[in-house]
Coordinates of C-alpha atoms in Angstrom, one line a residue:
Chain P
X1 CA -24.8 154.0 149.5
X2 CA -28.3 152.7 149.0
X3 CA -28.8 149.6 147.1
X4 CA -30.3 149.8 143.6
X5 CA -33.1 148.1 142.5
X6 CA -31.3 147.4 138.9
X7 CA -34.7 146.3 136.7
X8 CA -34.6 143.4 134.3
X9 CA -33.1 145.3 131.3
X10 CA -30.1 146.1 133.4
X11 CA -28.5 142.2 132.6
X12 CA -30.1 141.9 129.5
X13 CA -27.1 143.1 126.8
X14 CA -29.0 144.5 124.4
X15 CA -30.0 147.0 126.8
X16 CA -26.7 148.8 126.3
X17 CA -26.8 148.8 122.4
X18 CA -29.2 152.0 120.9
X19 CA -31.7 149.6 119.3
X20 CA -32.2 150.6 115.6
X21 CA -36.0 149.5 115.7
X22 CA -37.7 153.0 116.2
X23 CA -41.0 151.3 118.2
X24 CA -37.9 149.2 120.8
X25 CA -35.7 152.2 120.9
X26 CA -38.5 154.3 122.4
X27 CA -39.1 151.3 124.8
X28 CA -35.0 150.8 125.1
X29 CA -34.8 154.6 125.9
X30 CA -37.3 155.1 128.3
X31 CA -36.5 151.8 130.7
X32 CA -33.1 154.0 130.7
X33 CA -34.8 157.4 131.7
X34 CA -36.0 155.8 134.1
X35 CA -33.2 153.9 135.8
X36 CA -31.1 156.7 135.3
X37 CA -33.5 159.1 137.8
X38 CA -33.9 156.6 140.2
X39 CA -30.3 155.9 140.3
X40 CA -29.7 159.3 141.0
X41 CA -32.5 159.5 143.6
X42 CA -30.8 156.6 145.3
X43 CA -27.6 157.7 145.4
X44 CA -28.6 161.4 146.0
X45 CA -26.7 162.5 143.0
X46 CA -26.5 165.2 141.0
X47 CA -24.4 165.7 138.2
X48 CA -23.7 163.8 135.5
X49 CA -20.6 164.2 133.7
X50 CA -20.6 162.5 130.3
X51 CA -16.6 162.4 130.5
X52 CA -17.0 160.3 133.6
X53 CA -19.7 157.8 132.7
X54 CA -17.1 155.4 132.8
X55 CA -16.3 154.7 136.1
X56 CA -20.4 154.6 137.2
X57 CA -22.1 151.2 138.0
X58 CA -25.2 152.6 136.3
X59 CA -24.1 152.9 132.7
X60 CA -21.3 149.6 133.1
X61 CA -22.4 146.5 134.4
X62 CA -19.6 144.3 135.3
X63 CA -21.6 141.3 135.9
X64 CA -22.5 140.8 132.5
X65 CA -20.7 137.3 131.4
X66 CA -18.6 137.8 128.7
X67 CA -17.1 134.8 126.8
X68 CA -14.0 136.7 125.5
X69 CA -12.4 138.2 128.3
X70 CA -13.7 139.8 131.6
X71 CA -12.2 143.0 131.1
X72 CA -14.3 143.9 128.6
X73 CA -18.0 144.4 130.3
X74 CA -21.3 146.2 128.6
X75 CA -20.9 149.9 128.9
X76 CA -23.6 152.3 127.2
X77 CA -21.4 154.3 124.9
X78 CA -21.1 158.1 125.7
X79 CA -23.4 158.8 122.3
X80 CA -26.1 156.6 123.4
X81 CA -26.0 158.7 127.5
X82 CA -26.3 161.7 125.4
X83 CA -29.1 160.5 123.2
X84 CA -30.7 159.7 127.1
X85 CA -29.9 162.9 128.2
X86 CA -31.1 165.2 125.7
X87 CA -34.2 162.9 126.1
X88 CA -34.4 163.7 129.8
X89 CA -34.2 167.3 129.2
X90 CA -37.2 166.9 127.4
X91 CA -38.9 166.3 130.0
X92 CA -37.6 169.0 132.5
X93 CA -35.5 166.3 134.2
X94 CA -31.8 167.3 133.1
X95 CA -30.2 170.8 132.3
X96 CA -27.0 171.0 130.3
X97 CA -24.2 173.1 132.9
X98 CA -21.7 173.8 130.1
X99 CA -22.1 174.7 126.0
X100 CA -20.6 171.3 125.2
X101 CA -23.1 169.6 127.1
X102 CA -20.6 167.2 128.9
X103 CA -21.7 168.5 132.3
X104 CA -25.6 167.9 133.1
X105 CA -27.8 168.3 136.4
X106 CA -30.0 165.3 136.4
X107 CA -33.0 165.4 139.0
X108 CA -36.3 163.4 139.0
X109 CA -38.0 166.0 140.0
X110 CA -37.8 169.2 137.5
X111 CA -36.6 172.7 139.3
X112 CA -40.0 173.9 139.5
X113 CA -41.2 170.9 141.5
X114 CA -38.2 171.1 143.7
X115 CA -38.9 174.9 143.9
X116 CA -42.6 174.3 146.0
X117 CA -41.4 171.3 147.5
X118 CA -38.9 173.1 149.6
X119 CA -41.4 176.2 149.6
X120 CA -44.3 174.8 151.1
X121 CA -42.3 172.6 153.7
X122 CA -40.9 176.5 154.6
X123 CA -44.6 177.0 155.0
X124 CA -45.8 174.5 156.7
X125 CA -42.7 174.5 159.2
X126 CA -43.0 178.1 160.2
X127 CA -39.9 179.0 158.5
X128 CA -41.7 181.6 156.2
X129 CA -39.9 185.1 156.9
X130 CA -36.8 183.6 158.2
X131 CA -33.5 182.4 156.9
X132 CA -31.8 179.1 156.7
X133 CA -29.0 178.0 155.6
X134 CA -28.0 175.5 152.8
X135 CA -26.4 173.0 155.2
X136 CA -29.5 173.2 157.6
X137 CA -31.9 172.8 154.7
X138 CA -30.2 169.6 153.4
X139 CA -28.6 168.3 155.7
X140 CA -29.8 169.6 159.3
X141 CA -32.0 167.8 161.3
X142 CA -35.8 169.6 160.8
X143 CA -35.2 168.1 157.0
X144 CA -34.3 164.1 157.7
X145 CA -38.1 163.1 156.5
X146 CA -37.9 165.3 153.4
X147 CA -37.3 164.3 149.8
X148 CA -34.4 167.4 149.4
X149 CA -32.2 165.9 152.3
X150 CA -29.0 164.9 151.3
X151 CA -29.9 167.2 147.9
X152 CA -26.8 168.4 145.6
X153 CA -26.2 172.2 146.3
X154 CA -26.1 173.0 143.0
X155 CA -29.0 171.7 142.2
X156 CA -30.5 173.2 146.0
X157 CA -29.4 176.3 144.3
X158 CA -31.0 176.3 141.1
X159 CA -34.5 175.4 142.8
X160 CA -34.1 178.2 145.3
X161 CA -33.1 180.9 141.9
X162 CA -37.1 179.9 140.6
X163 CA -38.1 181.1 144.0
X164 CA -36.4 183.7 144.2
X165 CA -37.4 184.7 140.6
X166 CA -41.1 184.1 141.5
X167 CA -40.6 186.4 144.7
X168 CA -41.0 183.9 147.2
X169 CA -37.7 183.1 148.7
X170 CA -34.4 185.7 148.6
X171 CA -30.9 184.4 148.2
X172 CA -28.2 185.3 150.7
X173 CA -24.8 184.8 149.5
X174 CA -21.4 185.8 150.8
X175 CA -18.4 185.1 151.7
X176 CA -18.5 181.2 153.2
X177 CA -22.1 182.0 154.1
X178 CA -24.7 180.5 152.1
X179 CA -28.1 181.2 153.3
X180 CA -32.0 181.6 151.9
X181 CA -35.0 183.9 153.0
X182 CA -38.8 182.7 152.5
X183 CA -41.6 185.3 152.5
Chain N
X1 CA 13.2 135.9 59.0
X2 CA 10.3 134.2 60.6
X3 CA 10.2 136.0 63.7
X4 CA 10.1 139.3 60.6
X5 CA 7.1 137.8 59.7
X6 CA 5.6 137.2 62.8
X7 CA 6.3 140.9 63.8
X8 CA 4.4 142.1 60.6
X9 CA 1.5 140.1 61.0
X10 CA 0.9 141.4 64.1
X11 CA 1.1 144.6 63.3
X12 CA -1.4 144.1 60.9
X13 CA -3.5 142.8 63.3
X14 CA -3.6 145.7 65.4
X15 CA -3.7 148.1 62.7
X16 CA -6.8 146.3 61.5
X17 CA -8.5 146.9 65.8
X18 CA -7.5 150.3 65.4
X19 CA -9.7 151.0 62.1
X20 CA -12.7 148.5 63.9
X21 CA -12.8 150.7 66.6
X22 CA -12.7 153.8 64.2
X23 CA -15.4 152.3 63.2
X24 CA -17.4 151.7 66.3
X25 CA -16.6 155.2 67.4
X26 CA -18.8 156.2 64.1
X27 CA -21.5 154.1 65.2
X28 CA -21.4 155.5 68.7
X29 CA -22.0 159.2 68.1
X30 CA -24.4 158.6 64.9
X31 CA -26.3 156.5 67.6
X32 CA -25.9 158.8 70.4
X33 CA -27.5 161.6 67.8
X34 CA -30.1 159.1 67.0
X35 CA -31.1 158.8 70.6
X36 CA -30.8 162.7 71.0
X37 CA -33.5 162.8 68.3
X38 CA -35.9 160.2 69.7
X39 CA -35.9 161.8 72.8
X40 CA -37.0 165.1 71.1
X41 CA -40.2 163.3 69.4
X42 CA -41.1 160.9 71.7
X43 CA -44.5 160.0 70.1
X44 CA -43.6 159.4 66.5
X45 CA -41.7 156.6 67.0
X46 CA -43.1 152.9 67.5
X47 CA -42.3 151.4 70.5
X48 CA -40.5 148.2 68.0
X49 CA -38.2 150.7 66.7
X50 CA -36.7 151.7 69.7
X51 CA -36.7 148.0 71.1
X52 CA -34.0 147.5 67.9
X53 CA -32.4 150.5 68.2
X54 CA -31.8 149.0 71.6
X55 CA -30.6 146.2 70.6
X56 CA -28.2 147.8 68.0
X57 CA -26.8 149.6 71.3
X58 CA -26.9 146.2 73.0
X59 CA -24.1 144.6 70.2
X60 CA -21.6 147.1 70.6
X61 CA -21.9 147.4 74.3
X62 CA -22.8 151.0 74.5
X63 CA -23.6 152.2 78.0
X64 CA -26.6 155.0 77.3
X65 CA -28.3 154.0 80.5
X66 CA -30.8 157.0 80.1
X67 CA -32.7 156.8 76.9
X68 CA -32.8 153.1 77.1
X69 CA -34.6 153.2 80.0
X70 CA -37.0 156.1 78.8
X71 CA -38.1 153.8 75.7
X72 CA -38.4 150.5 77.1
X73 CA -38.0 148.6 80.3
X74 CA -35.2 147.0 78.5
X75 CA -34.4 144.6 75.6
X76 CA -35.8 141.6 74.2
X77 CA -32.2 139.8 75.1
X78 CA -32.9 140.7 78.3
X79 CA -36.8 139.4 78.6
X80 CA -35.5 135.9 77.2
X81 CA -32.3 135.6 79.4
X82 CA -34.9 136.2 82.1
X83 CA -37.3 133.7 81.0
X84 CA -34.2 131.2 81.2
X85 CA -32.8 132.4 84.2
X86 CA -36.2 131.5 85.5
X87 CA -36.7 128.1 84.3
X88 CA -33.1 126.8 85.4
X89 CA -33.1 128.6 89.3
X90 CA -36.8 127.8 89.9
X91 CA -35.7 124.0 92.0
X92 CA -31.7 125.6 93.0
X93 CA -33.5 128.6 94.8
X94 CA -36.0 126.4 96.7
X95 CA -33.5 124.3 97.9
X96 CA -31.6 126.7 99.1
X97 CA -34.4 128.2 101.4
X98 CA -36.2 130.2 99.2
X99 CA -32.9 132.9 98.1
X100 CA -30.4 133.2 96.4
X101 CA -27.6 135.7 96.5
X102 CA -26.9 137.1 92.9
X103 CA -23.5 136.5 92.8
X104 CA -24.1 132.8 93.6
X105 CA -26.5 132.5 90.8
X106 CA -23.6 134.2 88.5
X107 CA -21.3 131.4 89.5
X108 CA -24.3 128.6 89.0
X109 CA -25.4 130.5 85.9
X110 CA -21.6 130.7 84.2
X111 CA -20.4 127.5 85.2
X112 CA -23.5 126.0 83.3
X113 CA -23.3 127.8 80.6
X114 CA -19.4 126.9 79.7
X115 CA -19.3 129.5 76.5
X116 CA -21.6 132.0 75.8
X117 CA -21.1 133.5 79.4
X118 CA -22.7 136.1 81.1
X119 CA -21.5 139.5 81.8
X120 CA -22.3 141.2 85.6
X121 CA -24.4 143.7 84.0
X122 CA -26.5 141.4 81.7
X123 CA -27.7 139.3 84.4
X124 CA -28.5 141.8 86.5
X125 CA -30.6 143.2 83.8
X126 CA -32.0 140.1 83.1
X127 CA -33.2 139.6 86.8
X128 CA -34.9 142.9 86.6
X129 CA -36.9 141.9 84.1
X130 CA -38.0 138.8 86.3
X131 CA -41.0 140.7 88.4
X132 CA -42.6 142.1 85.1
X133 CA -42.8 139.4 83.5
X134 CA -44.5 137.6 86.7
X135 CA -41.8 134.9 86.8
X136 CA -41.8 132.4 90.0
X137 CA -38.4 134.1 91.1
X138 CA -38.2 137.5 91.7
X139 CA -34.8 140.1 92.2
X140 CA -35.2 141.4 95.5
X141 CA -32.2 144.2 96.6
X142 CA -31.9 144.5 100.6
X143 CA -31.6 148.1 102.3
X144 CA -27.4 146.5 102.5
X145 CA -27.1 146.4 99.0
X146 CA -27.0 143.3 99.0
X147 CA -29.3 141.6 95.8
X148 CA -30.4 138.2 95.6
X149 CA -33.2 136.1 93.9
X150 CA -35.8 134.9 96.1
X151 CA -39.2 132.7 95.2
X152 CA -42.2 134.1 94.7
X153 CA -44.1 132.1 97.5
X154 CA -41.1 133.2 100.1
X155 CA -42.6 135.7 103.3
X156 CA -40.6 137.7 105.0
X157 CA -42.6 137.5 107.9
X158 CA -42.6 133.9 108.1
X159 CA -38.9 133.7 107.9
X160 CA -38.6 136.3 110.5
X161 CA -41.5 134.5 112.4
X162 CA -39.1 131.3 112.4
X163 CA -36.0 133.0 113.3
X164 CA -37.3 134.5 116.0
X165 CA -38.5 131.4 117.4
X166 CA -34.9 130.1 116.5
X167 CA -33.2 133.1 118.9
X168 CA -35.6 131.8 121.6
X169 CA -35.1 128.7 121.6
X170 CA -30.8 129.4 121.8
X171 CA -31.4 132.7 123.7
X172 CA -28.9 134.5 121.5
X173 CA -27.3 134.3 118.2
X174 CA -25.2 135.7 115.6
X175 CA -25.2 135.8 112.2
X176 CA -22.4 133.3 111.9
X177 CA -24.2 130.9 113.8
X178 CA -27.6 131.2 112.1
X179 CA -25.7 130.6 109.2
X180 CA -23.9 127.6 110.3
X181 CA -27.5 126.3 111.9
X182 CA -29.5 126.6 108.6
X183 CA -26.5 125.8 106.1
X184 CA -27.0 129.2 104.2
X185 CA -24.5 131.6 103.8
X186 CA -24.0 134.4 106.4
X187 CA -24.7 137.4 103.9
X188 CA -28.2 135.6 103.9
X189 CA -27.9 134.8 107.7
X190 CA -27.2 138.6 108.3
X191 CA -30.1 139.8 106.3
X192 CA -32.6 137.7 108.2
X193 CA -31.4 138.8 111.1
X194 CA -31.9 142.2 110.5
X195 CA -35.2 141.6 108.3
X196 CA -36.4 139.8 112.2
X197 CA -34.9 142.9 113.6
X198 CA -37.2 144.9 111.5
X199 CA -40.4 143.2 112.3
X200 CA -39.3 144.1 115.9
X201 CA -39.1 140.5 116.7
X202 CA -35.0 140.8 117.5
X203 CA -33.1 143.1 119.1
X204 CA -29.3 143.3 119.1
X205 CA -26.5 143.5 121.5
X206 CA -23.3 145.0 119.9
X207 CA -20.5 144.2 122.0
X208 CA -16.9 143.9 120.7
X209 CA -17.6 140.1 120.5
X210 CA -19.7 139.8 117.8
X211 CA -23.3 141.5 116.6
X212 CA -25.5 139.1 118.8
X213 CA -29.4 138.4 118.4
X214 CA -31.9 138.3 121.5
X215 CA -35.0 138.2 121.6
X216 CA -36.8 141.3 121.8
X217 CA -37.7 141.8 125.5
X218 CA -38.6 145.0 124.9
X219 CA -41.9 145.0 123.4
X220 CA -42.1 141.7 124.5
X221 CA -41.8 141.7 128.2
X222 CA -43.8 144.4 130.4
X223 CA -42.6 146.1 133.1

């Protein structure tokens, strides 16, 4: 896994208490916007699942000193990643997966930016007109310089469903074969 | 035979609080009519008589909250209590920092006093009388709840100016300790915590330790 570049706030405790101070908490919120996209284009995640914050680096930093006992580190509290969440939704760059809005994809670029992206490399490759699969398009070897290799499948999937819904690419999907068409 | 007479006389004596509060159940309907009726015709009444209608209230400790706060800011008992209050916690608030929490002053005001005490409620009504009357300590109730007096001359923003320099200079505290540090008590501490919170001069990092203070990095430091 790729190192993070944690930023300043990251060891600073208060950073994982929602600041009450509207004017901070806007600041408080967006420093955590934006670690938590670049955390997730570092580690070429995905998915976030609220349920499993807890066993993440990003929202528990262990290296935090704390005077009582060293079991107990600063975690954000599951309220506080949704609060960030529905904030990042905002912004095009998560999408609930489930009603309950434990599940989320989380992507720092939104769909529609992955969606012409993967399009215009199609283009410029000479892939328009033919088919590829999933596996070749993120992980095969035409793709290594590209910003979608190594990109989650669902979220490879969703991009390719808003070309397919502007008429630009055609989904093929069956049995164990998982393939896309560009026009 | 004595202890005969004992029993009689004190049933005399309760026979006797049973007709007194007969009585004081008279006066608390015919006044609750009266009040009725002053609140129908507002305008024909001076303003003096419904200062000693008050105050009739006042001696029997009637509760009518409402119309004595539609006729008057409150009673002439009151204005004077808070005239006192004024002139005994002028120097004691000062040195304390500049505020006092009202139950503190009850204790200060009740131990001075020795008979004649205060009730809860009187006080309080006597401090609210301190900011119209433009005395040098003024009632001041937090967003907590919490009331205390404070001095005229005190700024918020220079206590939370000070404060913050305080959480500098020791990178982090708690109201405990900000307590401890400026020998007030830590209801006080707490508030001016959160009051330097406020300004946006603090921020806070609540961990199962303790609420802790830090500077506010935040605003303060750019990315």
């Amino acid at each position: 896994m790729t190192e993070i570049d944690w930023p300043w706030q990251y060891s600073f405790p208060p950073f994982f208490t929602l600041q009450p101070h509207a004017e901070t908490r806007a600041k408080q919120i967006a420093a955590w916007k934006n670690l938590v996209l670049n955390y997730f284009r570092t580690t070429k995640q995905a998915i976030l699942d609220i349920r499993e914050i807890h066993s993440t680096p990003l929202f528990n930093n262990v290296s935090i000193d704390s005077i009582l006992s060293n079991d107990e580190f600063r975690k954000l509290p599951s309220e506080v990643v949704s609060v960030i969440v529905e904030e990042l939704a905002k912004s095009g760059n998560a999408t609930p997966l489930d009603k309950a809005k434990l599940r989320w994809i989380v992507s720092w670029h939104t769909l529609d930016e992955w969606a012409d992206i993967i399009y215009s490399w199609a283009q410029t490759n000479g892939f328009a007109g033919s088919v590829c699969t999933f596996y070749e398009l993120t992980q095969g070897e035409n793709t290594v310089d590209q910003e979608f290799h190594g990109l989650d499948n669902e979220l490879l999937v969703r991009a390719l469903k808003t070309l397919e819904a502007a008429k630009r690419a055609e989904l093929i999907i069956f049995d164990d074969n998982e393939g896309v068409k560009f026009f | 035979e004595q202890q005969r007479a004992t029993d009689e006389s004190i049933n005399v004596a309760f026979q006797d609080l049973k007709k007194l509060m007969g009585m004081a159940k008279d006066m608390v309907s015919i006044s609750k009519t009266i009040s009725a009726k002053i609140r129908e015709r507002q305008g024909d009444i001076t303003e003096d008589e419904t200062v000693r209608f008050k105050s009739y209230l006042m001696s029997l400790g009637i509760d009518d909250p409402v119309t004595r706060d539609a006729y008057k800011s409150s009673n002439e008992y009151f204005k004077q209590l808070a005239r006192q209050l004024a002139e005994i916690l002028e120097e004691p608030v000062k040195e304390v920092g500049g505020m006092m929490a009202l139950t503190d002053v009850y204790c200060r005001v009740n131990r001075a006093r020795g008979l004649e005490l205060l009730s809860p409620e009187d006080l309080l009504n006597a401090c609210r009388q301190l900011a119209p009357l433009s005395l040098p300590i003024v009632l001041r109730i937090f967003d907590s709840g919490v009331m205390v007096l404070q001095s005229r001359a005190h700024s918020d923003y220079e206590v939370a100016e000070a404060v913050s320099q305080l959480i500098k200079d020791r990178g982090s505290v708690t109201a405990t300790e900000l307590a401890q540090s400026e020998g007030i008590s830590v209801v006080l501490a707490c508030e001016r915590l959160l009051m330097t919170e406020k300004y946006g001069k603090a921020c806070r990092d609540d961990s199962i330790e303790a609420l802790r203070f830090y500077p506010n990095l935040f605003l303060e430091q750019e990315t």
